[in-house]
CSV table of C-alpha atoms in Angstrom, one decimal:
chain,number,residue,atom,x,y,z
A,762,UNK,CA,72.9,98.3,171.2
A,763,UNK,CA,72.6,95.0,169.2
A,764,UNK,CA,70.0,97.1,166.9
A,765,UNK,CA,72.2,99.8,166.7
A,766,UNK,CA,75.4,97.5,165.4
A,767,UNK,CA,73.0,95.5,162.7
A,768,UNK,CA,71.6,99.1,161.4
A,769,UNK,CA,75.2,100.4,160.8
A,770,UNK,CA,76.3,97.0,159.5
A,771,UNK,CA,73.5,96.7,157.2
A,772,UNK,CA,73.9,100.7,156.2
A,773,UNK,CA,77.6,100.0,155.3
A,774,UNK,CA,76.7,96.7,153.5
A,775,UNK,CA,74.2,98.8,151.4
A,776,UNK,CA,76.7,101.5,150.7
A,777,UNK,CA,79.3,99.1,149.5
A,778,UNK,CA,77.0,97.3,147.2
A,779,UNK,CA,75.6,100.6,145.6
A,780,UNK,CA,79.4,101.4,145.0
A,781,UNK,CA,79.9,98.2,143.5
A,782,UNK,CA,76.7,98.2,141.3
A,783,UNK,CA,77.7,101.7,140.2
A,784,UNK,CA,81.3,100.7,139.2
A,785,UNK,CA,80.3,97.7,137.6
A,786,UNK,CA,77.7,99.1,135.6
A,787,UNK,CA,79.5,102.5,134.7
A,788,UNK,CA,77.0,104.6,136.5
A,789,UNK,CA,77.4,108.1,137.9
A,790,UNK,CA,75.3,110.5,140.1
A,791,UNK,CA,76.2,113.5,137.7
A,792,UNK,CA,76.3,113.7,133.9
A,793,UNK,CA,79.7,115.9,134.2
A,794,UNK,CA,81.2,112.9,136.1
A,795,UNK,CA,80.2,110.6,133.4
A,796,UNK,CA,81.5,112.7,130.6
A,797,UNK,CA,84.7,113.3,132.1
A,798,UNK,CA,85.1,109.5,133.1
A,799,UNK,CA,84.3,108.7,129.2
A,800,UNK,CA,87.0,111.1,128.1
A,801,UNK,CA,89.6,109.4,130.7
A,802,UNK,CA,88.8,106.3,129.2
A,803,UNK,CA,89.6,107.5,125.8
A,804,UNK,CA,92.6,109.2,126.6
A,805,UNK,CA,91.1,112.5,125.6
A,806,UNK,CA,90.5,115.9,127.5
A,807,UNK,CA,89.6,116.9,130.1
A,808,UNK,CA,87.8,119.0,127.7
A,809,UNK,CA,85.9,122.4,128.4
A,810,UNK,CA,82.0,122.1,128.7
A,811,UNK,CA,80.9,125.0,126.1
A,812,UNK,CA,77.4,124.1,126.3
A,813,UNK,CA,74.8,121.2,127.3
A,814,UNK,CA,71.2,120.6,126.5
A,815,UNK,CA,68.9,117.8,127.3
A,816,UNK,CA,67.0,115.7,124.6
A,817,UNK,CA,65.0,112.6,125.4
A,818,UNK,CA,66.7,110.8,128.0
A,819,UNK,CA,70.3,112.0,127.3
A,820,UNK,CA,72.2,115.1,127.9
A,821,UNK,CA,74.3,116.3,125.2
A,822,UNK,CA,77.6,118.2,125.9
A,823,UNK,CA,79.3,120.3,123.3
A,824,UNK,CA,82.9,120.4,124.5
A,825,UNK,CA,86.4,121.6,123.1
A,826,UNK,CA,89.8,120.2,124.0
A,827,UNK,CA,92.7,121.8,122.3
A,828,UNK,CA,92.0,121.7,118.6
A,829,UNK,CA,89.3,119.0,119.0
A,830,UNK,CA,85.3,119.5,119.3
A,831,UNK,CA,83.2,117.0,120.5
A,832,UNK,CA,79.3,116.5,121.3
A,833,UNK,CA,79.0,113.4,123.7
A,834,UNK,CA,75.7,112.0,124.7
A,835,UNK,CA,75.2,111.0,128.5
A,836,UNK,CA,72.3,108.7,129.0
A,837,UNK,CA,70.0,108.8,132.2
A,838,UNK,CA,69.7,105.4,133.7
A,839,UNK,CA,67.1,104.5,136.3
A,840,UNK,CA,66.2,107.9,137.0
A,841,UNK,CA,69.1,109.0,139.2
A,842,UNK,CA,72.1,107.8,137.6
A,843,UNK,CA,74.2,108.7,134.5
A,844,UNK,CA,76.0,106.4,132.0
A,845,UNK,CA,78.3,107.6,128.8
A,846,UNK,CA,77.4,106.4,125.6
A,847,UNK,CA,79.8,106.9,122.5
A,848,UNK,CA,82.1,109.7,122.5
A,849,UNK,CA,85.1,111.1,120.5
A,850,UNK,CA,86.7,114.2,119.5
A,851,UNK,CA,87.3,115.5,115.9
A,852,UNK,CA,90.2,117.8,115.0
A,853,UNK,CA,88.8,121.3,113.9
A,854,UNK,CA,90.2,122.3,110.6
A,855,UNK,CA,90.6,125.8,111.1
A,856,UNK,CA,91.2,126.8,107.5
A,857,UNK,CA,87.3,126.1,106.8
A,858,UNK,CA,85.0,128.9,107.6
A,859,UNK,CA,82.8,126.0,109.1
A,860,UNK,CA,83.7,122.6,110.5
A,861,UNK,CA,81.2,120.2,111.3
A,862,UNK,CA,80.6,116.4,112.4
A,863,UNK,CA,77.6,114.5,113.1
A,864,UNK,CA,76.0,111.4,115.1
A,865,UNK,CA,73.1,109.7,115.1
A,866,UNK,CA,71.0,108.0,118.0
A,867,UNK,CA,67.8,105.9,117.5
A,868,UNK,CA,65.5,108.4,115.4
A,869,UNK,CA,67.5,111.3,116.1
A,870,UNK,CA,70.0,113.0,114.0
A,871,UNK,CA,72.6,115.6,115.3
A,872,UNK,CA,75.1,117.9,113.5
A,873,UNK,CA,77.4,120.0,115.5
A,874,UNK,CA,80.6,121.9,114.7
A,875,UNK,CA,82.6,125.2,115.1
A,876,UNK,CA,82.4,128.5,113.0
A,877,UNK,CA,86.0,129.6,112.2
A,878,UNK,CA,84.7,132.6,110.4
A,879,UNK,CA,83.1,135.0,112.8
A,880,UNK,CA,81.2,136.6,110.0
A,881,UNK,CA,78.7,133.4,110.3
A,882,UNK,CA,75.5,134.3,111.8
A,883,UNK,CA,73.4,131.1,110.7
A,884,UNK,CA,74.0,127.5,109.8
A,885,UNK,CA,71.4,125.5,107.7
A,886,UNK,CA,71.4,121.9,106.8
A,887,UNK,CA,69.5,120.4,104.0
A,888,UNK,CA,68.5,116.5,104.3
A,889,UNK,CA,66.0,114.2,102.5
A,890,UNK,CA,63.3,112.9,104.8
A,891,UNK,CA,62.1,109.1,104.1
A,892,UNK,CA,59.8,110.0,101.4
A,893,UNK,CA,62.7,111.6,99.4
A,894,UNK,CA,61.7,115.2,100.4
A,895,UNK,CA,64.2,117.8,101.1
A,896,UNK,CA,63.9,119.6,104.7
A,897,UNK,CA,65.9,122.3,105.9
A,898,UNK,CA,67.0,122.7,109.7
A,899,UNK,CA,68.9,125.5,110.9
A,900,UNK,CA,70.6,127.3,114.0
A,901,UNK,CA,71.4,130.8,114.6
A,902,UNK,CA,72.5,130.4,118.2
A,903,UNK,CA,76.2,129.8,118.8
A,904,UNK,CA,77.9,128.9,122.1
A,905,UNK,CA,81.6,130.3,121.8
A,906,UNK,CA,81.2,129.8,118.1
A,907,UNK,CA,79.9,126.0,118.6
A,908,UNK,CA,76.6,125.1,117.3
A,909,UNK,CA,74.3,122.0,116.9
A,910,UNK,CA,71.2,121.1,115.1
A,911,UNK,CA,69.1,118.3,116.0
A,912,UNK,CA,66.3,116.6,114.1
A,913,UNK,CA,64.0,113.6,114.0
A,914,UNK,CA,64.4,111.4,110.9
A,915,UNK,CA,64.1,107.9,109.8
A,916,UNK,CA,67.4,106.2,111.0
A,917,UNK,CA,68.0,102.6,110.8
A,918,UNK,CA,71.1,100.7,110.6
A,919,UNK,CA,71.0,100.6,106.8
A,920,UNK,CA,70.8,104.3,106.4
A,921,UNK,CA,74.2,106.3,105.9
A,922,UNK,CA,74.2,110.0,106.8
A,923,UNK,CA,75.8,110.3,103.3
A,924,UNK,CA,72.4,109.1,101.6
A,925,UNK,CA,70.4,111.5,103.4
A,926,UNK,CA,72.7,114.6,103.3
A,927,UNK,CA,72.3,117.2,100.6
A,928,UNK,CA,74.0,120.5,101.5
A,929,UNK,CA,75.3,122.7,104.4
A,930,UNK,CA,75.0,126.5,104.2
A,931,UNK,CA,76.3,129.4,106.5
A,932,UNK,CA,74.9,132.9,105.9
A,933,UNK,CA,76.2,136.2,107.4
A,934,UNK,CA,74.0,138.9,109.3
A,935,UNK,CA,72.7,140.0,105.8
A,936,UNK,CA,71.6,136.5,104.7
A,937,UNK,CA,74.3,136.3,102.3
A,938,UNK,CA,76.0,132.7,101.9
A,939,UNK,CA,79.4,132.5,102.9
A,940,UNK,CA,80.0,128.8,103.0
A,941,UNK,CA,78.4,126.2,100.9
A,942,UNK,CA,79.0,122.6,100.7
A,943,UNK,CA,78.0,119.3,99.5
A,944,UNK,CA,79.9,117.5,102.1
A,945,UNK,CA,79.4,117.3,105.5
A,946,UNK,CA,82.8,116.8,107.0
């Protein structure tokens, strides 16, 4: 009987310590819980998850809340836990055929956005690599009108996205340019 009491006490103590460890370190068992907690902390949302994708040790969520869009990274921690990173929403300017935003993390660059013109079938971004040569990345996959384009490139704290960004184009089904911009946002 004494052994059973000690086992129950120890299991209860482990559960309490695990709970405290998770709360103090901002850890969650699911990436969705981490996402919604980050939104509550920002007094934003709850947003609708449109699409999620994994890249490296992170899961990214394309989300929409009222007239705002976001793409928040949720990072894996110690294999079983999730922790939220920097996230925020940007207001969709609906009079633009294509509205975009961007983020970077280590060597990864990400542009995401929403098409406000249903004729848009493909989006391309043109950027400069570390050698100053132009590279084009694109996407023809849309998730409820949202999209993302991710690529690896040189990314240190001294590089601004405006220094590597060249242009953004959107095409219709026939390959005709319907949107062309020298500005990312």
